[in-house]
PDB file of C-alpha atoms in Angstrom:
ATOM      1  CA  PRO A   1      82.657  94.162 109.959  1.00  0.00           C
ATOM      2  CA  ASN A   2      80.767  95.336 113.056  1.00  0.00           C
ATOM      3  CA  LEU A   3      83.098  93.427 115.379  1.00  0.00           C
ATOM      4  CA  PHE A   4      86.186  94.859 113.677  1.00  0.00           C
ATOM      5  CA  GLN A   5      84.777  98.396 113.800  1.00  0.00           C
ATOM      6  CA  ALA A   6      83.953  98.007 117.496  1.00  0.00           C
ATOM      7  CA  ALA A   7      87.497  96.818 118.223  1.00  0.00           C
ATOM      8  CA  MET A   8      89.012  99.770 116.339  1.00  0.00           C
ATOM      9  CA  GLU A   9      86.796 102.288 118.077  1.00  0.00           C
ATOM     10  CA  GLU A  10      87.635 100.774 121.466  1.00  0.00           C
ATOM     11  CA  PHE A  11      91.347 100.904 120.667  1.00  0.00           C
ATOM     12  CA  ALA A  12      91.113 104.588 119.671  1.00  0.00           C
ATOM     13  CA  ALA A  13      89.135 105.460 122.799  1.00  0.00           C
ATOM     14  CA  ASN A  14      91.656 103.680 125.053  1.00  0.00           C
ATOM     15  CA  HIS A  15      94.455 105.764 123.558  1.00  0.00           C
ATOM     16  CA  ASN A  16      92.480 109.016 123.554  1.00  0.00           C
ATOM     17  CA  LYS A  17      92.623 109.315 119.756  1.00  0.00           C
ATOM     18  CA  PRO A  18      89.894 110.384 117.311  1.00  0.00           C
ATOM     19  CA  LEU A  19      90.383 107.266 115.196  1.00  0.00           C
ATOM     20  CA  ALA A  20      92.529 104.128 114.948  1.00  0.00           C
ATOM     21  CA  GLY A  21      94.535 102.862 112.013  1.00  0.00           C
ATOM     22  CA  GLU A  22      95.260  99.326 110.889  1.00  0.00           C
ATOM     23  CA  LYS A  23      98.282  98.435 108.773  1.00  0.00           C
ATOM     24  CA  THR A  24      98.180  94.827 107.602  1.00  0.00           C
ATOM     25  CA  PRO A  25      99.928  94.948 104.179  1.00  0.00           C
ATOM     26  CA  PHE A  26      97.904  92.098 102.669  1.00  0.00           C
ATOM     27  CA  HIS A  27      94.717  94.113 103.167  1.00  0.00           C
ATOM     28  CA  LEU A  28      95.767  96.099 100.105  1.00  0.00           C
ATOM     29  CA  TRP A  29      94.286  93.339  97.940  1.00  0.00           C
ATOM     30  CA  GLN A  30      90.947  93.657  99.765  1.00  0.00           C
ATOM     31  CA  VAL A  31      90.442  97.425  99.450  1.00  0.00           C
ATOM     32  CA  PRO A  32      87.205  97.186  97.372  1.00  0.00           C
ATOM     33  CA  LEU A  33      85.691  94.820  99.943  1.00  0.00           C
ATOM     34  CA  LEU A  34      86.836  96.970 102.859  1.00  0.00           C
ATOM     35  CA  LEU A  35      85.241 100.027 101.280  1.00  0.00           C
ATOM     36  CA  GLN A  36      82.002  98.088 100.852  1.00  0.00           C
ATOM     37  CA  TRP A  37      82.062  97.354 104.562  1.00  0.00           C
ATOM     38  CA  PHE A  38      83.333 100.809 105.580  1.00  0.00           C
ATOM     39  CA  PRO A  39      82.358 103.368 102.878  1.00  0.00           C
ATOM     40  CA  ASN A  40      83.858 106.264 104.843  1.00  0.00           C
ATOM     41  CA  ALA A  41      87.226 104.570 105.429  1.00  0.00           C
ATOM     42  CA  LYS A  42      90.407 106.399 104.470  1.00  0.00           C
ATOM     43  CA  ILE A  43      93.333 104.360 103.174  1.00  0.00           C
ATOM     44  CA  ILE A  44      96.961 105.457 102.869  1.00  0.00           C
ATOM     45  CA  GLY A  45      99.137 103.570 100.377  1.00  0.00           C
ATOM     46  CA  LEU A  46     102.873 104.036 100.867  1.00  0.00           C
ATOM     47  CA  VAL A  47     105.202 103.462  97.908  1.00  0.00           C
ATOM     48  CA  ARG A  48     108.993 103.347  98.031  1.00  0.00           C
ATOM     49  CA  ASP A  49     111.686 102.988  95.374  1.00  0.00           C
ATOM     50  CA  GLY A  50     111.328  99.356  94.334  1.00  0.00           C
ATOM     51  CA  ARG A  51     115.073  98.758  94.480  1.00  0.00           C
ATOM     52  CA  ASP A  52     115.203  99.677  98.160  1.00  0.00           C
ATOM     53  CA  VAL A  53     112.076  97.607  98.795  1.00  0.00           C
ATOM     54  CA  CYS A  54     113.486  94.478  97.173  1.00  0.00           C
ATOM     55  CA  LEU A  55     116.871  94.726  98.897  1.00  0.00           C
ATOM     56  CA  SER A  56     115.123  95.227 102.222  1.00  0.00           C
ATOM     57  CA  ILE A  57     112.847  92.207 101.717  1.00  0.00           C
ATOM     58  CA  LEU A  58     115.862  89.978 101.056  1.00  0.00           C
ATOM     59  CA  LYS A  59     117.020  90.679 104.627  1.00  0.00           C
ATOM     60  CA  MET A  60     113.675  90.111 106.316  1.00  0.00           C
ATOM     61  CA  PRO A  61     113.360  86.983 108.523  1.00  0.00           C
ATOM     62  CA  TRP A  62     109.877  86.294 107.178  1.00  0.00           C
ATOM     63  CA  THR A  63     110.699  86.328 103.456  1.00  0.00           C
ATOM     64  CA  THR A  64     109.761  83.067 101.743  1.00  0.00           C
ATOM     65  CA  HIS A  65     112.464  83.151  99.050  1.00  0.00           C
ATOM     66  CA  LYS A  66     115.555  85.053  97.909  1.00  0.00           C
ATOM     67  CA  ILE A  67     114.706  85.396  94.209  1.00  0.00           C
ATOM     68  CA  LEU A  68     115.241  89.100  93.600  1.00  0.00           C
ATOM     69  CA  ARG A  69     113.441  89.225  90.254  1.00  0.00           C
ATOM     70  CA  LEU A  70     110.264  87.782  91.756  1.00  0.00           C
ATOM     71  CA  HIS A  71     110.270  90.425  94.485  1.00  0.00           C
ATOM     72  CA  ALA A  72     110.694  93.065  91.776  1.00  0.00           C
ATOM     73  CA  HIS A  73     107.661  91.752  89.878  1.00  0.00           C
ATOM     74  CA  LYS A  74     105.686  91.709  93.135  1.00  0.00           C
ATOM     75  CA  TRP A  75     106.559  95.385  93.695  1.00  0.00           C
ATOM     76  CA  ILE A  76     105.335  96.269  90.199  1.00  0.00           C
ATOM     77  CA  GLY A  77     102.018  94.512  90.805  1.00  0.00           C
ATOM     78  CA  THR A  78     101.589  96.190  94.175  1.00  0.00           C
ATOM     79  CA  VAL A  79     102.224  99.682  92.789  1.00  0.00           C
ATOM     80  CA  LYS A  80      99.874  99.065  89.852  1.00  0.00           C
ATOM     81  CA  THR A  81      97.175  98.091  92.342  1.00  0.00           C
ATOM     82  CA  GLU A  82      97.766 101.230  94.429  1.00  0.00           C
ATOM     83  CA  LEU A  83      97.647 103.487  91.360  1.00  0.00           C
ATOM     84  CA  HIS A  84      94.408 101.816  90.295  1.00  0.00           C
ATOM     85  CA  TYR A  85      92.814 102.324  93.709  1.00  0.00           C
ATOM     86  CA  GLN A  86      93.866 105.980  93.804  1.00  0.00           C
ATOM     87  CA  LYS A  87      92.102 106.490  90.473  1.00  0.00           C
ATOM     88  CA  GLN A  88      89.066 104.360  91.354  1.00  0.00           C
ATOM     89  CA  PHE A  89      88.592 105.638  94.930  1.00  0.00           C
ATOM     90  CA  PRO A  90      89.986 109.213  94.977  1.00  0.00           C
ATOM     91  CA  GLN A  91      87.985 110.157  98.089  1.00  0.00           C
ATOM     92  CA  ASN A  92      89.143 107.106 100.032  1.00  0.00           C
ATOM     93  CA  PHE A  93      92.629 106.192  98.825  1.00  0.00           C
ATOM     94  CA  LYS A  94      95.755 108.365  98.900  1.00  0.00           C
ATOM     95  CA  LEU A  95      99.167 107.307  97.605  1.00  0.00           C
ATOM     96  CA  VAL A  96     102.205 108.729  99.426  1.00  0.00           C
ATOM     97  CA  LYS A  97     105.819 108.338  98.338  1.00  0.00           C
ATOM     98  CA  TYR A  98     108.152 107.291 101.147  1.00  0.00           C
ATOM     99  CA  GLU A  99     110.877 109.573  99.809  1.00  0.00           C
ATOM    100  CA  ASP A 100     108.577 112.625  99.835  1.00  0.00           C
ATOM    101  CA  LEU A 101     107.671 111.908 103.446  1.00  0.00           C
ATOM    102  CA  LEU A 102     111.352 111.816 104.449  1.00  0.00           C
ATOM    103  CA  GLN A 103     112.284 114.936 102.500  1.00  0.00           C
ATOM    104  CA  ASN A 104     109.254 117.072 103.426  1.00  0.00           C
ATOM    105  CA  PRO A 105     107.742 115.507 106.560  1.00  0.00           C
ATOM    106  CA  GLN A 106     105.778 118.546 107.726  1.00  0.00           C
ATOM    107  CA  GLN A 107     104.205 119.178 104.316  1.00  0.00           C
ATOM    108  CA  LYS A 108     103.373 115.524 103.650  1.00  0.00           C
ATOM    109  CA  LEU A 109     102.004 114.987 107.136  1.00  0.00           C
ATOM    110  CA  HIS A 110      99.764 118.029 106.683  1.00  0.00           C
ATOM    111  CA  GLU A 111      98.450 116.527 103.417  1.00  0.00           C
ATOM    112  CA  ILE A 112      97.811 113.183 105.111  1.00  0.00           C
ATOM    113  CA  ASN A 113      96.048 114.748 108.084  1.00  0.00           C
ATOM    114  CA  THR A 114      93.905 116.839 105.752  1.00  0.00           C
ATOM    115  CA  PHE A 115      92.967 113.707 103.813  1.00  0.00           C
ATOM    116  CA  LEU A 116      92.065 111.964 107.099  1.00  0.00           C
ATOM    117  CA  ASN A 117      90.207 115.011 108.456  1.00  0.00           C
ATOM    118  CA  LEU A 118      92.547 115.146 111.433  1.00  0.00           C
ATOM    119  CA  PRO A 119      94.099 118.184 113.138  1.00  0.00           C
ATOM    120  CA  GLN A 120      97.841 118.718 113.056  1.00  0.00           C
ATOM    121  CA  ASP A 121      99.632 117.094 116.007  1.00  0.00           C
ATOM    122  CA  PRO A 122     103.330 117.993 116.510  1.00  0.00           C
ATOM    123  CA  ASN A 123     103.850 114.756 118.426  1.00  0.00           C
ATOM    124  CA  GLN A 124     103.340 112.794 115.211  1.00  0.00           C
ATOM    125  CA  LEU A 125     106.933 113.581 114.261  1.00  0.00           C
ATOM    126  CA  THR A 126     108.383 113.031 117.728  1.00  0.00           C
ATOM    127  CA  PRO A 127     110.210 109.665 117.856  1.00  0.00           C
ATOM    128  CA  THR A 128     110.167 109.612 121.664  1.00  0.00           C
ATOM    129  CA  GLN A 129     106.361 109.582 121.636  1.00  0.00           C
ATOM    130  CA  ASN A 130     105.136 106.143 122.730  1.00  0.00           C
ATOM    131  CA  SER A 131     103.142 105.160 119.648  1.00  0.00           C
ATOM    132  CA  GLN A 132     103.243 101.372 120.141  1.00  0.00           C
ATOM    133  CA  VAL A 133     103.464 101.149 116.353  1.00  0.00           C
ATOM    134  CA  VAL A 134     106.114  98.386 116.509  1.00  0.00           C
ATOM    135  CA  ILE A 135     105.463  95.256 118.536  1.00  0.00           C
ATOM    136  CA  THR A 136     108.309  93.808 120.584  1.00  0.00           C
ATOM    137  CA  ARG A 137     108.980  90.735 118.442  1.00  0.00           C
ATOM    138  CA  ALA A 138     109.443  92.941 115.354  1.00  0.00           C
ATOM    139  CA  LEU A 139     112.000  95.315 116.857  1.00  0.00           C
ATOM    140  CA  GLY A 140     114.857  93.395 115.250  1.00  0.00           C
ATOM    141  CA  TYR A 141     113.907  94.583 111.783  1.00  0.00           C
ATOM    142  CA  LYS A 142     111.527  97.510 112.438  1.00  0.00           C
ATOM    143  CA  ALA A 143     113.505  99.509 114.987  1.00  0.00           C
ATOM    144  CA  ASP A 144     114.130 102.304 112.446  1.00  0.00           C
ATOM    145  CA  ALA A 145     110.393 103.075 112.515  1.00  0.00           C
ATOM    146  CA  LEU A 146     110.900 104.424 116.045  1.00  0.00           C
ATOM    147  CA  SER A 147     113.830 106.720 115.192  1.00  0.00           C
ATOM    148  CA  GLU A 148     114.126 110.183 113.658  1.00  0.00           C
ATOM    149  CA  LEU A 149     113.127 110.553 110.018  1.00  0.00           C
ATOM    150  CA  ASP A 150     116.365 110.235 108.054  1.00  0.00           C
ATOM    151  CA  SER A 151     116.522 111.308 104.411  1.00  0.00           C
ATOM    152  CA  SER A 152     119.825 109.429 103.987  1.00  0.00           C
ATOM    153  CA  ARG A 153     117.725 106.263 103.701  1.00  0.00           C
ATOM    154  CA  ILE A 154     116.578 107.457 100.287  1.00  0.00           C
ATOM    155  CA  ALA A 155     118.138 105.502  97.388  1.00  0.00           C
ATOM    156  CA  ASN A 156     120.069 103.123  99.641  1.00  0.00           C
ATOM    157  CA  TRP A 157     120.358 100.858  96.602  1.00  0.00           C
ATOM    158  CA  ARG A 158     123.165 103.076  95.284  1.00  0.00           C
ATOM    159  CA  THR A 159     125.528 101.686  97.936  1.00  0.00           C
ATOM    160  CA  LYS A 160     123.784  98.445  98.929  1.00  0.00           C
ATOM    161  CA  ALA A 161     123.129  96.733  95.572  1.00  0.00           C
ATOM    162  CA  THR A 162     125.713  94.735  93.668  1.00  0.00           C
ATOM    163  CA  PRO A 163     126.028  95.427  89.924  1.00  0.00           C
ATOM    164  CA  LYS A 164     124.227  92.142  89.191  1.00  0.00           C
ATOM    165  CA  GLN A 165     121.371  92.993  91.577  1.00  0.00           C
ATOM    166  CA  LEU A 166     121.058  96.454  90.040  1.00  0.00           C
ATOM    167  CA  HIS A 167     120.840  95.007  86.522  1.00  0.00           C
ATOM    168  CA  ILE A 168     118.101  92.589  87.617  1.00  0.00           C
ATOM    169  CA  MET A 169     116.069  95.287  89.362  1.00  0.00           C
ATOM    170  CA  ASN A 170     116.445  97.954  86.693  1.00  0.00           C
ATOM    171  CA  THR A 171     115.650  95.659  83.764  1.00  0.00           C
ATOM    172  CA  THR A 172     112.602  94.370  85.637  1.00  0.00           C
ATOM    173  CA  MET A 173     111.194  97.563  87.156  1.00  0.00           C
ATOM    174  CA  HIS A 174     112.463 100.331  84.878  1.00  0.00           C
ATOM    175  CA  LYS A 175     109.076 101.271  83.387  1.00  0.00           C
ATOM    176  CA  MET A 176     107.399 101.657  86.778  1.00  0.00           C
ATOM    177  CA  LEU A 177     110.441 103.367  88.319  1.00  0.00           C
ATOM    178  CA  LYS A 178     110.393 105.870  85.463  1.00  0.00           C
ATOM    179  CA  LYS A 179     106.634 106.373  85.784  1.00  0.00           C
ATOM    180  CA  LEU A 180     107.082 107.283  89.456  1.00  0.00           C
ATOM    181  CA  ASN A 181     110.039 109.578  88.636  1.00  0.00           C
ATOM    182  CA  TYR A 182     112.643 107.533  90.485  1.00  0.00           C
ATOM    183  CA  PRO A 183     116.244 108.278  89.422  1.00  0.00           C
ATOM    184  CA  ASP A 184     118.472 106.179  87.151  1.00  0.00           C
ATOM    185  CA  PRO A 185     116.013 103.384  86.297  1.00  0.00           C
ATOM    186  CA  THR A 186     118.093 101.897  83.466  1.00  0.00           C
ATOM    187  CA  SER A 187     121.174  99.701  83.082  1.00  0.00           C
ATOM    188  CA  PRO A 188     122.956 101.196  80.048  1.00  0.00           C
ATOM    189  CA  ASN A 189     126.072  98.963  80.017  1.00  0.00           C
ATOM    190  CA  LEU A 190     124.421  95.605  79.367  1.00  0.00           C
ATOM    191  CA  THR A 191     125.614  93.470  76.489  1.00  0.00           C
ATOM    192  CA  LEU A 192     123.165  92.067  73.947  1.00  0.00           C
ATOM    193  CA  ALA A 193     123.430  88.641  75.587  1.00  0.00           C
ATOM    194  CA  GLN A 194     122.720  90.093  79.031  1.00  0.00           C
ATOM    195  CA  ARG A 195     119.681  91.968  77.722  1.00  0.00           C
ATOM    196  CA  ALA A 196     118.370  88.786  76.121  1.00  0.00           C
ATOM    197  CA  HIS A 197     118.842  86.917  79.403  1.00  0.00           C
ATOM    198  CA  HIS A 198     116.963  89.528  81.436  1.00  0.00           C
ATOM    199  CA  THR A 199     114.186  89.740  78.831  1.00  0.00           C
ATOM    200  CA  THR A 200     113.716  85.962  78.951  1.00  0.00           C
ATOM    201  CA  ALA A 201     113.725  85.904  82.748  1.00  0.00           C
ATOM    202  CA  ASN A 202     111.197  88.736  82.999  1.00  0.00           C
ATOM    203  CA  LEU A 203     108.927  87.068  80.467  1.00  0.00           C
ATOM    204  CA  ALA A 204     109.066  83.827  82.462  1.00  0.00           C
ATOM    205  CA  CYS A 205     108.128  85.679  85.641  1.00  0.00           C
ATOM    206  CA  SER A 206     105.261  87.544  83.992  1.00  0.00           C
ATOM    207  CA  LEU A 207     103.863  84.279  82.602  1.00  0.00           C
ATOM    208  CA  GLY A 208     104.146  82.501  85.944  1.00  0.00           C
ATOM    209  CA  LEU A 209     106.903  80.221  84.635  1.00  0.00           C
ATOM    210  CA  HIS A 210     109.514  81.487  87.050  1.00  0.00           C
ATOM    211  CA  ARG A 211     109.881  78.195  88.934  1.00  0.00           C
ATOM    212  CA  LEU A 212     110.536  76.309  85.692  1.00  0.00           C
ATOM    213  CA  TYR A 213     112.937  79.021  84.529  1.00  0.00           C
ATOM    214  CA  TYR A 214     114.992  78.994  87.712  1.00  0.00           C
ATOM    215  CA  ASN A 215     115.054  75.184  87.863  1.00  0.00           C
ATOM    216  CA  LEU A 216     116.446  75.161  84.314  1.00  0.00           C
ATOM    217  CA  LEU A 217     118.945  77.850  85.278  1.00  0.00           C
ATOM    218  CA  LEU A 218     120.129  75.863  88.304  1.00  0.00           C
ATOM    219  CA  ARG A 219     120.410  72.758  86.129  1.00  0.00           C
ATOM    220  CA  LYS A 220     122.511  74.680  83.612  1.00  0.00           C
ATOM    221  CA  HIS A 221     124.844  75.912  86.367  1.00  0.00           C
ATOM    222  CA  ALA A 222     125.151  72.389  87.801  1.00  0.00           C
ATOM    223  CA  ILE A 223     126.063  70.963  84.377  1.00  0.00           C
ATOM    224  CA  HIS A 224     128.623  73.719  83.848  1.00  0.00           C
ATOM    225  CA  ALA A 225     130.163  73.099  87.271  1.00  0.00           C
ATOM    226  CA  ARG A 226     130.390  69.362  86.574  1.00  0.00           C
ATOM    227  CA  GLN A 227     132.050  70.007  83.219  1.00  0.00           C
ATOM    228  CA  LEU A 228     134.642  72.252  84.860  1.00  0.00           C
ATOM    229  CA  GLU A 229     135.329  69.606  87.489  1.00  0.00           C
ATOM    230  CA  GLU A 230     135.734  66.890  84.831  1.00  0.00           C
ATOM    231  CA  LYS A 231     138.072  69.134  82.851  1.00  0.00           C
ATOM    232  CA  LYS A 232     140.121  69.817  85.967  1.00  0.00           C
ATOM    233  CA  LEU A 233     140.396  66.099  86.727  1.00  0.00           C
ATOM    234  CA  ALA A 234     141.380  65.310  83.141  1.00  0.00           C
ATOM    235  CA  GLN A 235     144.248  67.799  83.364  1.00  0.00           C
ATOM    236  CA  GLN A 236     145.706  66.155  86.439  1.00  0.00           C
ATOM    237  CA  PRO A 237     148.689  63.875  85.775  1.00  0.00           C
ATOM    238  CA  THR A 238     148.018  60.166  85.814  1.00  0.00           C
ATOM    239  CA  PRO A 239     149.712  58.518  88.802  1.00  0.00           C
ATOM    240  CA  PRO A 240     152.468  56.030  87.870  1.00  0.00           C
TER     241      PRO A 240
END
């Protein structure tokens, strides 16, 4: 802890800033330990509409899989953890909605600076300011972080998601989306069979049986494809 604190203080001093921030996402799961080490630390948790999060992750070069439902369950767990920390550590942890920051940047930034005990700095909203917040190798997928705040990025899922993707995300995340007041968290046009399918898939994910479930699903699709191929071959005329 002392070495890390020394490095952060040195970094802040080199950039003529009152304090330095660190933004490793996986540190979210270590917040209680971090607050043991640094009792006066301030932590900002950023939450975004889970549908936009999941669709974005599918395009990331570092994602380990393309199973949309699993990413949706991961988002739920992450948000639950953030809500818990905000309740458990109200003086140290603040949850900020991405959409609120885009729609009311001045107001939200004022709230964040107040929470961090920092003065207002107009350069914080100036994209031309050299913040070094994005390293060179990440520019391919983080370049938007260096541009103007753009509220049109809110609810990108409306135009980016396929109907199937939207059904998966809404049936998985609807309770948490509704809790956070995100719009249109339901899929009203599902048949009874589709609802049963999504319920089974979500239960498998929540029980940690997702690998087995998707292996069975792939097997079912393979059998169906083979049956179609055999039927097609059977319909072909027999050569003389």
